[in-house]
CSV table of C-alpha atoms in Angstrom, one decimal:
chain,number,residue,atom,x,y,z
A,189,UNK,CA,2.3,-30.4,-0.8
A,190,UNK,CA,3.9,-33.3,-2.7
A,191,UNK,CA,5.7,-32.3,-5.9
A,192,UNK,CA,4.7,-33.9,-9.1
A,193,UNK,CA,6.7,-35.6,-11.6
A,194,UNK,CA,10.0,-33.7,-12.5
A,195,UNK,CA,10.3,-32.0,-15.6
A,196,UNK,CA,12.7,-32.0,-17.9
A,197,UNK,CA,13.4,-28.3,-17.2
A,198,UNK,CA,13.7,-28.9,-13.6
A,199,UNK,CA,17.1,-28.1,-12.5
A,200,UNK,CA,19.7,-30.8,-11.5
A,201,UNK,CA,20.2,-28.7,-8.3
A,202,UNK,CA,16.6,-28.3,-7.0
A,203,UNK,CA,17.2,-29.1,-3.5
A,204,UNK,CA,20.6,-27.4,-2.8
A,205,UNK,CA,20.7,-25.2,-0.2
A,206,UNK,CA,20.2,-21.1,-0.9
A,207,UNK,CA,24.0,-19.6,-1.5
A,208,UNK,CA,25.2,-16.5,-1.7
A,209,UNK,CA,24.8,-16.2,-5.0
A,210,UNK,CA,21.3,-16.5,-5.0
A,211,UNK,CA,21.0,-13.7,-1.7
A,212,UNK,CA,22.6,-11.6,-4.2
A,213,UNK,CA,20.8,-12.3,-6.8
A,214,UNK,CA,17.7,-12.1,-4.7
A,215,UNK,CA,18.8,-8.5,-3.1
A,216,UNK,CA,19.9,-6.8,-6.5
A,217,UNK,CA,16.3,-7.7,-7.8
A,218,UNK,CA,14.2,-6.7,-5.2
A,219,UNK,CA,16.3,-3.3,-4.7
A,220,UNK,CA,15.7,-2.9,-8.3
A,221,UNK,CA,12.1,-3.6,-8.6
A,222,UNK,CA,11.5,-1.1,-5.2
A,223,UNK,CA,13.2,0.9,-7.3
A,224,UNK,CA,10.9,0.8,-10.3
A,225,UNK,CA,7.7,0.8,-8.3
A,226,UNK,CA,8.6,4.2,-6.5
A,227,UNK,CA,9.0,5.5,-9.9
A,228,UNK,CA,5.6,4.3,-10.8
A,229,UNK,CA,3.8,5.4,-7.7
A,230,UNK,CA,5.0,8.5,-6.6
A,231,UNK,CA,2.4,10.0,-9.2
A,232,UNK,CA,0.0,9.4,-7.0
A,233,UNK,CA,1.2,11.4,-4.2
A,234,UNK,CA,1.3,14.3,-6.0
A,235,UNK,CA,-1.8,14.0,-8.6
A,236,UNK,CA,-3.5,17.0,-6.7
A,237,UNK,CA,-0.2,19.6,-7.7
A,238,UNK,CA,-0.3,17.9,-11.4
A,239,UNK,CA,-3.7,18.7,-11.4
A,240,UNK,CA,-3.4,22.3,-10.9
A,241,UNK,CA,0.1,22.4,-13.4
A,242,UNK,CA,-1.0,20.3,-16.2
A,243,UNK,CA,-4.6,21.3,-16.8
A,244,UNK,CA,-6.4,24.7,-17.7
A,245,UNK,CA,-6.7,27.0,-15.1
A,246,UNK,CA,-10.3,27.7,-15.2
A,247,UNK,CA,-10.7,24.1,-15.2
A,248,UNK,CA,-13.6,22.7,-12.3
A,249,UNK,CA,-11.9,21.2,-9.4
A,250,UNK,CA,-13.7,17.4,-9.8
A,251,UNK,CA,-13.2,17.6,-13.9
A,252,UNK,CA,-9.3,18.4,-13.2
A,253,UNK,CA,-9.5,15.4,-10.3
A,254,UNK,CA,-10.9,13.3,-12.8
A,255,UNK,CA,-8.4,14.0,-15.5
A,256,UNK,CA,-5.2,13.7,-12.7
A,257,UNK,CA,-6.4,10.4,-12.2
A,258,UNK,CA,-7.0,9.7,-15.7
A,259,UNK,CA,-3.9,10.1,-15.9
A,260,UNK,CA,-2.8,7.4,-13.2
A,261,UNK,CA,-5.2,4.9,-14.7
A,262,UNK,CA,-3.7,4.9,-18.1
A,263,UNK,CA,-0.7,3.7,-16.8
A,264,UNK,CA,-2.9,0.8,-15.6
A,265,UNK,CA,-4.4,0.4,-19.2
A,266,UNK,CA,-1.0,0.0,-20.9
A,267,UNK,CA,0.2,-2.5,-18.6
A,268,UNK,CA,-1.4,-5.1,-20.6
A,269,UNK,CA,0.1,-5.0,-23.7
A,270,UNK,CA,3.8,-3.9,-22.0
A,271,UNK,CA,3.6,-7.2,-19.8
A,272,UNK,CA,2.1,-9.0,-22.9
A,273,UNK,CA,5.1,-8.1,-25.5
A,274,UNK,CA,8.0,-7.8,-22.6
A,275,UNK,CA,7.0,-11.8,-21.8
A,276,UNK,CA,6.8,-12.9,-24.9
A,277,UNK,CA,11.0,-11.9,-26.3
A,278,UNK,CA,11.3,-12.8,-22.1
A,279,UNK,CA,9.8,-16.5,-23.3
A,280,UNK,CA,11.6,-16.7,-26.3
A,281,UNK,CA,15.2,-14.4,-26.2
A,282,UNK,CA,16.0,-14.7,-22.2
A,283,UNK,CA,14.5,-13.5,-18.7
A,284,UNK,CA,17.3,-11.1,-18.5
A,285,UNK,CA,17.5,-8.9,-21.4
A,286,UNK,CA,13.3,-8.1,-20.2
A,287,UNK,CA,14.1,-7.3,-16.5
A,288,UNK,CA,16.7,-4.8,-17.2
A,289,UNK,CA,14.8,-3.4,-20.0
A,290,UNK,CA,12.0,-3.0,-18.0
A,291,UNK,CA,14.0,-0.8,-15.4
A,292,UNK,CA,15.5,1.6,-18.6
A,293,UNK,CA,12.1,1.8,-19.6
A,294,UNK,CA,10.5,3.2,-15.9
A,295,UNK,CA,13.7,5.5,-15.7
A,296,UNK,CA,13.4,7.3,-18.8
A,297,UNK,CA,9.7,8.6,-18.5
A,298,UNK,CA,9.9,9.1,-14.8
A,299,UNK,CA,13.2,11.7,-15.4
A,300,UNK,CA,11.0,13.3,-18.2
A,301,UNK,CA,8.2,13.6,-16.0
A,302,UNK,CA,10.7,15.9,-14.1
A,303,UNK,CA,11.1,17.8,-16.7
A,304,UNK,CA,7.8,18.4,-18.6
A,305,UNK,CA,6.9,22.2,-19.7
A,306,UNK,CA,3.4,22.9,-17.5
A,307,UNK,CA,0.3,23.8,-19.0
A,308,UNK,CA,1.4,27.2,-18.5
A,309,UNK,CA,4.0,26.6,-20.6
A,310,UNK,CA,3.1,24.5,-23.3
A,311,UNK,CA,-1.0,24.2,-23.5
A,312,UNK,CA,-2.6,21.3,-24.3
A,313,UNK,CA,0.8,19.7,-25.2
A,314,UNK,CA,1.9,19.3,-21.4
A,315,UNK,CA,-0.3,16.6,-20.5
A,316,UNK,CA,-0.8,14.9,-23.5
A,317,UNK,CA,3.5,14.4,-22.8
A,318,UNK,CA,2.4,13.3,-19.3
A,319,UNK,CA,-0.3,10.7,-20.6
A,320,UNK,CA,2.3,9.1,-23.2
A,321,UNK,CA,5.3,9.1,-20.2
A,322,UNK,CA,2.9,7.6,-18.2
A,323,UNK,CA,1.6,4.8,-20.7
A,324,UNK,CA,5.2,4.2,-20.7
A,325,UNK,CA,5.6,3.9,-17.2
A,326,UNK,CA,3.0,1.4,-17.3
A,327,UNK,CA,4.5,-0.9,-19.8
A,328,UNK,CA,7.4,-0.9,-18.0
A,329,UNK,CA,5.2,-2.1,-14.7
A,330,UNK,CA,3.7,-4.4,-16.6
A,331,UNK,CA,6.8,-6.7,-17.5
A,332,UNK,CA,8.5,-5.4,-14.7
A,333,UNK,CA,6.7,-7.5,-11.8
A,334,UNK,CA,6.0,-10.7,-13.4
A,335,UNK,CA,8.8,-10.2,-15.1
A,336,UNK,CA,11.0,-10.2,-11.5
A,337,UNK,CA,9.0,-13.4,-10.2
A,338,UNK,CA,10.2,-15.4,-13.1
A,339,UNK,CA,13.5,-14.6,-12.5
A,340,UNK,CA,13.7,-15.0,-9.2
A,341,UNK,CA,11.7,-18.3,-8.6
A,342,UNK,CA,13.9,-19.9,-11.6
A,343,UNK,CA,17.5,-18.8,-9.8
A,344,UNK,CA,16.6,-20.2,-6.4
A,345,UNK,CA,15.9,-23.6,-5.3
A,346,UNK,CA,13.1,-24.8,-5.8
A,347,UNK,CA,12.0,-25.5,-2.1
A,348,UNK,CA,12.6,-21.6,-1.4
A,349,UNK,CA,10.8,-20.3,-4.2
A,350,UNK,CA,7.8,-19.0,-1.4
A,351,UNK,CA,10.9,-17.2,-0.1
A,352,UNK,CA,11.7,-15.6,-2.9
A,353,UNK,CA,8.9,-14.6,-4.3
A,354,UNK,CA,7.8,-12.8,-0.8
A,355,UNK,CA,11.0,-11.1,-0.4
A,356,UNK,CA,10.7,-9.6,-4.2
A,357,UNK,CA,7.2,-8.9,-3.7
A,358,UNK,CA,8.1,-7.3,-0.6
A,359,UNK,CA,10.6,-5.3,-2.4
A,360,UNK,CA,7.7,-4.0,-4.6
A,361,UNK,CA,5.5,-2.9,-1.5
A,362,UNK,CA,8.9,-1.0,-0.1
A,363,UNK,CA,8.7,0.8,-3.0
A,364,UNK,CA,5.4,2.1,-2.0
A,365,UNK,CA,6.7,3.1,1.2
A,366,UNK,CA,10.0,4.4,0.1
A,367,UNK,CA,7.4,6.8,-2.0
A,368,UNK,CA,4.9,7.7,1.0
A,369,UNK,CA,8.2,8.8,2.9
A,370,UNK,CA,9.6,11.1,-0.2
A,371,UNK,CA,6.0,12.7,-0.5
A,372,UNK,CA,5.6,13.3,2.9
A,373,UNK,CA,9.2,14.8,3.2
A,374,UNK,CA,8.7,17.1,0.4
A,375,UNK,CA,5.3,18.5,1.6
A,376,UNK,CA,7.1,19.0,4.9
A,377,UNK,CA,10.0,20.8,3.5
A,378,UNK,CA,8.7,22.8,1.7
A,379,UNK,CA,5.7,25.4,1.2
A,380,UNK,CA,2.4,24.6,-0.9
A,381,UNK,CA,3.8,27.6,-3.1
A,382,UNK,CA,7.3,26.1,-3.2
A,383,UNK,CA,5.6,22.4,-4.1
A,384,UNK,CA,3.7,24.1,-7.1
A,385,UNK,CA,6.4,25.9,-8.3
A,386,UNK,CA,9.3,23.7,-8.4
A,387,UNK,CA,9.7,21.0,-5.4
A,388,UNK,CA,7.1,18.4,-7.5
A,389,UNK,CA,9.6,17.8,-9.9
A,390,UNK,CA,12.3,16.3,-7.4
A,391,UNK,CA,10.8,13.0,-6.3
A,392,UNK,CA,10.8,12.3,-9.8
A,393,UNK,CA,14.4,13.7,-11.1
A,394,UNK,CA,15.6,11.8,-8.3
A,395,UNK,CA,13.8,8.8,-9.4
A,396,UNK,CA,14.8,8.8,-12.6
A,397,UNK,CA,18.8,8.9,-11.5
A,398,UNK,CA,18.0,5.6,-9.0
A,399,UNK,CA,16.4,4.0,-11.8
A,400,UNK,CA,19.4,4.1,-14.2
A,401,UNK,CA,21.3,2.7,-11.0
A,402,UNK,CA,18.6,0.2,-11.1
A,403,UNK,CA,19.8,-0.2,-14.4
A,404,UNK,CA,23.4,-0.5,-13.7
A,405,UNK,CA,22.8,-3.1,-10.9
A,406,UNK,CA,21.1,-5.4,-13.3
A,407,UNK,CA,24.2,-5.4,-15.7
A,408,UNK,CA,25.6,-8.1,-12.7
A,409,UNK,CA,22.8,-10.5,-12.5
A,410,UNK,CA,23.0,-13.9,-15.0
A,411,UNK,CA,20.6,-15.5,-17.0
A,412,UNK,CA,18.1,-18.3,-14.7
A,413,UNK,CA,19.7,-21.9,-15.1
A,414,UNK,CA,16.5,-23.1,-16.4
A,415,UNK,CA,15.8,-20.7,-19.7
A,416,UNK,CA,19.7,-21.3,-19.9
A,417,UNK,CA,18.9,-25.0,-20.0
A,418,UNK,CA,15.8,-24.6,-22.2
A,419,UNK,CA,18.0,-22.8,-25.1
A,420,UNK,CA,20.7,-25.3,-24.9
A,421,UNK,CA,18.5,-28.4,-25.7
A,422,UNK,CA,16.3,-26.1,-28.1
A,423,UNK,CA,13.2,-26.3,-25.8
A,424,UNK,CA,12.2,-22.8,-26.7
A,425,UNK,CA,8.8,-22.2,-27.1
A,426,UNK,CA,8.5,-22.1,-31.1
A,427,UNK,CA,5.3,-20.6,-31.8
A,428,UNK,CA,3.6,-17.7,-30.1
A,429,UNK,CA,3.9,-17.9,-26.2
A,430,UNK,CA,0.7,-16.5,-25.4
A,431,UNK,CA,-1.1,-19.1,-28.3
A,432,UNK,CA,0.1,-21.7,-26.4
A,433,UNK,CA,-1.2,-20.3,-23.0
A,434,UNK,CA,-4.5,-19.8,-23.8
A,435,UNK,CA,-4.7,-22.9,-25.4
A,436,UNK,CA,-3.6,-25.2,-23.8
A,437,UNK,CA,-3.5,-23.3,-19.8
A,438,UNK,CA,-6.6,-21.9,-19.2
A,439,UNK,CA,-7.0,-23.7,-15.7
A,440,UNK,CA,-3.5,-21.5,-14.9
A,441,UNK,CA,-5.0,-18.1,-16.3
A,442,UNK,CA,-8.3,-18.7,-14.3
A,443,UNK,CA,-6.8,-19.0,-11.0
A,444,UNK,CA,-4.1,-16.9,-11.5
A,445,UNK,CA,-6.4,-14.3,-12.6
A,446,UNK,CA,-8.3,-15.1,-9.6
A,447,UNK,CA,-5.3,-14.6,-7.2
A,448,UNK,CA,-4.1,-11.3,-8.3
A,449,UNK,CA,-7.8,-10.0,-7.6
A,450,UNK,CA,-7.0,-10.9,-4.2
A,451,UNK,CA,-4.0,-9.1,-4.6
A,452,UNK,CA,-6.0,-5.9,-6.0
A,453,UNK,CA,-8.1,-5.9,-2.9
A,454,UNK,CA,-5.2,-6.2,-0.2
A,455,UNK,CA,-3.2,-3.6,-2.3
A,456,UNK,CA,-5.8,-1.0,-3.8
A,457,UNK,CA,-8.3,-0.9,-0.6
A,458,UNK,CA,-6.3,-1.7,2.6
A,459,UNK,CA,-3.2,0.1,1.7
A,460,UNK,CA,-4.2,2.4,-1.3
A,461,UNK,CA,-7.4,3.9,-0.7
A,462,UNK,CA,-7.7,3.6,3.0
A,463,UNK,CA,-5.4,6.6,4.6
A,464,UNK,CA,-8.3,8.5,2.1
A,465,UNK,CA,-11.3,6.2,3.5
A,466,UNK,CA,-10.8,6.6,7.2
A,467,UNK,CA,-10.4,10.8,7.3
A,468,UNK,CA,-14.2,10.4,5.5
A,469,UNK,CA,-15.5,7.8,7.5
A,470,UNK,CA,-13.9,8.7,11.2
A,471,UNK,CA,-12.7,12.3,10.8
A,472,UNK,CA,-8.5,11.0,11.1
A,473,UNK,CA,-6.2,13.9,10.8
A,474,UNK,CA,-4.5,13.6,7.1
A,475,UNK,CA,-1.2,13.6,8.8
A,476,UNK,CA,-2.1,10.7,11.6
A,477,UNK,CA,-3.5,8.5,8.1
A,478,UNK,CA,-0.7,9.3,6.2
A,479,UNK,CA,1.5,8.1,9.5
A,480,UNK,CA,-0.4,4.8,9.8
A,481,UNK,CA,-0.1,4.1,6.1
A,482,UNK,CA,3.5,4.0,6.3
A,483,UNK,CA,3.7,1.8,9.5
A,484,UNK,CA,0.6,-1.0,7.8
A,485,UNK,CA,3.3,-0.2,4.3
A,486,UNK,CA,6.2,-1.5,6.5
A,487,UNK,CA,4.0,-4.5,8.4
A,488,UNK,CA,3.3,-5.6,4.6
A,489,UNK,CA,6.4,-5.5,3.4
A,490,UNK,CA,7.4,-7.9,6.7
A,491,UNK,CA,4.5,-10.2,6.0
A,492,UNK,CA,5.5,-10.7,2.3
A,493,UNK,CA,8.3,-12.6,3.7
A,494,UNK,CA,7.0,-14.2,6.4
A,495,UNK,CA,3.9,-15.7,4.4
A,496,UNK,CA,6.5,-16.4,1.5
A,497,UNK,CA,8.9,-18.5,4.4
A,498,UNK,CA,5.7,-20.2,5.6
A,499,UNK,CA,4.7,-21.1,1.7
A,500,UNK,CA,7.9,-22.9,1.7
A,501,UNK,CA,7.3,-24.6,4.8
A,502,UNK,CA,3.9,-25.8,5.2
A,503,UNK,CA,2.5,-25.4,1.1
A,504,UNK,CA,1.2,-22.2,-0.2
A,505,UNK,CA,-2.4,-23.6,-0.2
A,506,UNK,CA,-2.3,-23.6,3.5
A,507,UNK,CA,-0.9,-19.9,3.5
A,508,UNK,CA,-3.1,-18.8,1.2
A,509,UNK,CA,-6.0,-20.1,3.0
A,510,UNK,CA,-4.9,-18.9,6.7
A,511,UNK,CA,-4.2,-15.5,4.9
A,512,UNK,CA,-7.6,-14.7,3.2
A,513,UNK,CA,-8.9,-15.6,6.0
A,514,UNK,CA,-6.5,-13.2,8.6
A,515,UNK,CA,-7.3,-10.7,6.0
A,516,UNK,CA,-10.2,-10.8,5.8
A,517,UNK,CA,-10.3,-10.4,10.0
A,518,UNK,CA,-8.3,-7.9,10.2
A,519,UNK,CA,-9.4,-5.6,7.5
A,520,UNK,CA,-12.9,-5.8,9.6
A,521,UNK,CA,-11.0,-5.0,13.0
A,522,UNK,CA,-9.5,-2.1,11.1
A,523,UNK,CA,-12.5,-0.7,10.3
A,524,UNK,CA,-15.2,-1.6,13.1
A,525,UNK,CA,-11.8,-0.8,15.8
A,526,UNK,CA,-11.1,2.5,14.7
A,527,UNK,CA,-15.3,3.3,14.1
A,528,UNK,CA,-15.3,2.4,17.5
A,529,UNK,CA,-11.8,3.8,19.0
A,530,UNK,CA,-9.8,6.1,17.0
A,531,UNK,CA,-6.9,6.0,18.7
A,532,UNK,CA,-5.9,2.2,17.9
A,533,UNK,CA,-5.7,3.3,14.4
A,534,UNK,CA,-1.7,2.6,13.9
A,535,UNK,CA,-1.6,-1.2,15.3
A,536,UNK,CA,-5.0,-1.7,14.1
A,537,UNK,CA,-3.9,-0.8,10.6
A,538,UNK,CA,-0.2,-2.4,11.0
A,539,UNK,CA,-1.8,-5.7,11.7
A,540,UNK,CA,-4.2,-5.4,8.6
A,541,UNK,CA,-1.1,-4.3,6.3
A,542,UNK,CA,0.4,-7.7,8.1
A,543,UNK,CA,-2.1,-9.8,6.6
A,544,UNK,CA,-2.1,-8.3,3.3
A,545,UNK,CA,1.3,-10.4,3.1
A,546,UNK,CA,-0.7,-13.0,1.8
A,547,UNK,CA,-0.6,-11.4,-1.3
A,548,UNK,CA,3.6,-12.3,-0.9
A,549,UNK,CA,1.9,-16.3,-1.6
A,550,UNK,CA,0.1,-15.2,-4.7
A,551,UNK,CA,3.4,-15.1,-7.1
A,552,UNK,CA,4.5,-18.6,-5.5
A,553,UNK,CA,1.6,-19.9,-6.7
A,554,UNK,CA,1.5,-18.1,-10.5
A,555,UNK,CA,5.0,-19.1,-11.1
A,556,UNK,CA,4.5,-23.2,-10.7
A,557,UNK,CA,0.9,-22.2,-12.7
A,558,UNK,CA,2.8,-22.6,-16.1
A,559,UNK,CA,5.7,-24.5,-17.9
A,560,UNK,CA,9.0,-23.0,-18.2
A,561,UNK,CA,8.7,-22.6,-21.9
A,562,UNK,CA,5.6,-20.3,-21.5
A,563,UNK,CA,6.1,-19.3,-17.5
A,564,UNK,CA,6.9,-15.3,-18.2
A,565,UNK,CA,3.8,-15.1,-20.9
A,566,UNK,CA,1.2,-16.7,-19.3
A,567,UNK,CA,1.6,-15.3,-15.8
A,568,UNK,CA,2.5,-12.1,-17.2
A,569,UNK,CA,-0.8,-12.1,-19.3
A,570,UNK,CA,-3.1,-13.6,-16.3
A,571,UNK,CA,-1.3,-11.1,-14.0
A,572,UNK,CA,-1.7,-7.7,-16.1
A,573,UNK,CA,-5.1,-8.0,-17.3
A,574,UNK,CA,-6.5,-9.2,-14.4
A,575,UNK,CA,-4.7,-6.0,-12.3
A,576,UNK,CA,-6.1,-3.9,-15.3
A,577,UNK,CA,-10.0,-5.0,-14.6
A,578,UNK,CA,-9.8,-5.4,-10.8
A,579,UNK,CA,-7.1,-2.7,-10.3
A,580,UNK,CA,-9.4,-0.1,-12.3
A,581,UNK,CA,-12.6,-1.0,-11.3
A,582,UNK,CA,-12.1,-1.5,-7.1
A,583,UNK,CA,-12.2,2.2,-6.7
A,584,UNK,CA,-14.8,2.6,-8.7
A,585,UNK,CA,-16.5,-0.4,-6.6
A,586,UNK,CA,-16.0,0.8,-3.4
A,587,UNK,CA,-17.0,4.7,-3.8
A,588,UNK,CA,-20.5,3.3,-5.2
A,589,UNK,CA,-20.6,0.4,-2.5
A,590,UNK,CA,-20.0,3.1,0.2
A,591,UNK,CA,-23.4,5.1,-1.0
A,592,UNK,CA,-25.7,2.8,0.8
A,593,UNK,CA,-22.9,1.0,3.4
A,594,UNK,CA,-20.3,2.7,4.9
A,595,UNK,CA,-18.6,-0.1,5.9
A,596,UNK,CA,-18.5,-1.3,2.1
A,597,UNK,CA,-14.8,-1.5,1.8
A,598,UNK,CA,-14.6,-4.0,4.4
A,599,UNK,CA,-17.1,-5.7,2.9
A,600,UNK,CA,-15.4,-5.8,-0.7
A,601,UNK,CA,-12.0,-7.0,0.7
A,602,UNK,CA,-14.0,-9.6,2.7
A,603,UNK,CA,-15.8,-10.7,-0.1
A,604,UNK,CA,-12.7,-11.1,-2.4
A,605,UNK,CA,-10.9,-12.9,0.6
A,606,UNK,CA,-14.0,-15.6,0.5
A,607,UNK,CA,-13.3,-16.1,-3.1
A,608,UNK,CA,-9.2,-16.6,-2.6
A,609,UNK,CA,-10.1,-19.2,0.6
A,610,UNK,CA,-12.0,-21.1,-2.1
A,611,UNK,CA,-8.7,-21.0,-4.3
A,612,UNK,CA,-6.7,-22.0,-1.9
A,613,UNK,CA,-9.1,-24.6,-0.9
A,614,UNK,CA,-8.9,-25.7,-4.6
A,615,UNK,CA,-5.3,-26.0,-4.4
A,616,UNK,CA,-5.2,-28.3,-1.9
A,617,UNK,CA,-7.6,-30.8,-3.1
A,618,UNK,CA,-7.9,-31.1,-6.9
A,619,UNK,CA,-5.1,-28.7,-7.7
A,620,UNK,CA,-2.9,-30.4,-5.4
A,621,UNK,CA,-0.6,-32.2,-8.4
A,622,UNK,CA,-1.2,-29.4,-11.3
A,623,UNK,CA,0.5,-26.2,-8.8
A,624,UNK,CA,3.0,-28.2,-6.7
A,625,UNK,CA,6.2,-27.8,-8.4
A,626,UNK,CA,8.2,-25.3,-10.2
A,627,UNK,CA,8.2,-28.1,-13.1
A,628,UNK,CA,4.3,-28.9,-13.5
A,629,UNK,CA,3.5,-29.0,-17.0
């Protein structure tokens, strides 16, 4: 895809080669943002145990279900306004200061978490702790990941910014995995009695240390050459960051907002709610799911760099196109194979998580979406509350699609995939100039 005019924002350097500088750069964020998202995830591998701790006793088993993941969706609610406030002093004070905030923020309520009194203990206090603590996990999430694309995409060349942005994204998806292992250790380790009483609290003590390491590792990474640029000819955004966005961007937000839906479905149903989907559907021992989730969590965190390399290479409207498309494929092989032969569950599912890589092309295209000035608010704002409406709602969507079509998830992934082939056709036609470079205005 040809690059449009160069803006004055556009670094002198552009086309250097990657150095080592920028590997490091690239590693110490991605380790950090793993990091951060095993802190925000590992909830969800023990919302059954938090359920039982944190509610009334005499409490019904689907009302104390419903409030456990209550409890995991405000996190999603709050990361809105975290993303929202996090870009705007990102926009206007430095990418820096916000990405290693972000990491103090996610280590401080997860090492709480470890630490909260049980209903038992405290009543009705313990988990209205655990619903602030998460709401502040959230926040952090929120600036966290768009947050980390932004600084990433403006340290690198330009021509591997697909690159980097699949090998952060990736780092984000290895924190999933990193959190599948740690559950699936514990529970193995240790009794259901021992879990209850004491062995819950770990993953998240533990997480809470690497996150102030996180922290510590952020202390070496510099300030992106183009906000640096920005501040020095007083190119700062002046007025509100998000004003400008919505008034002057709304082409960006709309696809944007459209591409992180994709990303919702690859994330939510393939590798979120599936492990859950196929012991319904096709009777899949919890353990041999729980196995297969980790090897289609690994696959993904592959094909976030792969897609991202082949961004670079050949555009990321191609990618994104070839990807929704693959995705859509494999997510139906996934489903219809292992209907049809239960035992090709692992490859069928690594090859599914493979193609969810796509979503590795999503923040290569956000981050050329917007101008320097207002990059971190208006992907940050596009990013969060579209994850906040399509990241709430595809459970919700799939459990009532699944009443009258078993196959619905399948469906609902395929459907989505449709609509990002449509993007990515857009992209490569009348989007061609407007998401070509790092500098479109």
């Amino acid at each position: 895809m040809p690059a449009s005019a160069p803006h004055e924002t556009l670094p002198p350097s552009a086309q250097r080669p990657l150095t080592l500088q920028d590997v490091k750069t690239l590693g110490l964020a991605a380790l950090g943002g793993a990091l951060e998202f095993y802190d925000f995830i590992i909830f969800v591998f023990f919302t059954a145990v938090i359920g039982q701790l944190f509610f009334p006793p005499d409490t019904s088993e689907w009302l104390r279900q419903l409030q456990s993941f209550g409890l995991f969706a405000a996190a999603y609610l709050a990361r809105p306004l975290g993303g929202i406030v996090m870009a705007h002093f990102g926009d206007r004070s430095g990418r820096k200061r916000m990405f290693a905030l972000s990491v103090f923020m996610m280590a401080v309520p997860t090492l709480l978490i470890g630490c909260l009194p049980t209903y038992a203990t405290a009543g009705y206090a313990a988990p209205l702790a655990l619903l602030v603590l998460r709401m502040m996990q959230g926040a952090a999430v929120g600036g966290e990941v768009p947050g980390a694309w932004v600084f990433v995409s403006e340290h690198v060349p330009e021509h591997r910014v697909g690159f980097a942005c699949g090998t952060l994204t990736a780092g984000l998806t290895f924190g999933i995995l990193i959190g599948s292992l740690v559950a699936t250790a514990i529970n193995k380790i240790y009794t259901p009695e021992a879990v209850r009483d004491f062995a819950w609290r770990l993953p998240f003590l533990v997480g809470g240390v690497f996150g102030f390491f996180a922290v510590f590792l952020r202390r070496w990474l510099a300030e992106t050459p183009v906000f640096l640029e920005m501040r020095q000819r007083k190119a700062l955004v002046r007025e509100l960051p998000l004003k400008a966005v919505l008034r002057g961007h709304g082409v960006s937000v709309a696809v944007s907002m459209l591409l992180t839906w994709v990303l919702t479905a690859g994330i939510v149903v393939v590798i979120l709610m599936t492990p859950t989907l196929v012991q319904k559907l096709y009777g899949i021992a919890p353990a041999q799911a729980l196995e297969a989730n980790s090897v289609a969590t690994l696959s993904l965190t592959a094909g976030c760099v792969v897609f991202g390399l082949l961004a670079d290479r050949f555009g990321a409207g191609w990618m994104l196109g070839i990807g929704t498309l693959g995705l859509l494929a494999a997510t139906y092989g996934l489903y219809l194979g292992v209907g049809a032969a239960p035992e090709h569950l692992v490859p069928l599912y690594a090859l599914a998580g493979f193609c969810v890589g796509v979503v590795g092309v999503v923040p290569t295209v956000m981050v050329r979406a917007f101008p320097a000035a207002v990059r971190f608010s208006g992907l940050s704002f596009s990013y969060n509350v579209s994850y906040a409406i399509f990241g709430g709602l595809t459970p919700l969507a799939v459990t009532l699609m699944m009443k009258e079509q078993p196959l619905a998830p399948a469906h609902y992934v395929a459907g989505v995939c449709a609509m990002g082939f449509l993007v990515a056709l857009y992209l490569l036609s009348a989007g061609r100039t407007r998401f070509a470079s790092l500098s479109a205005s």
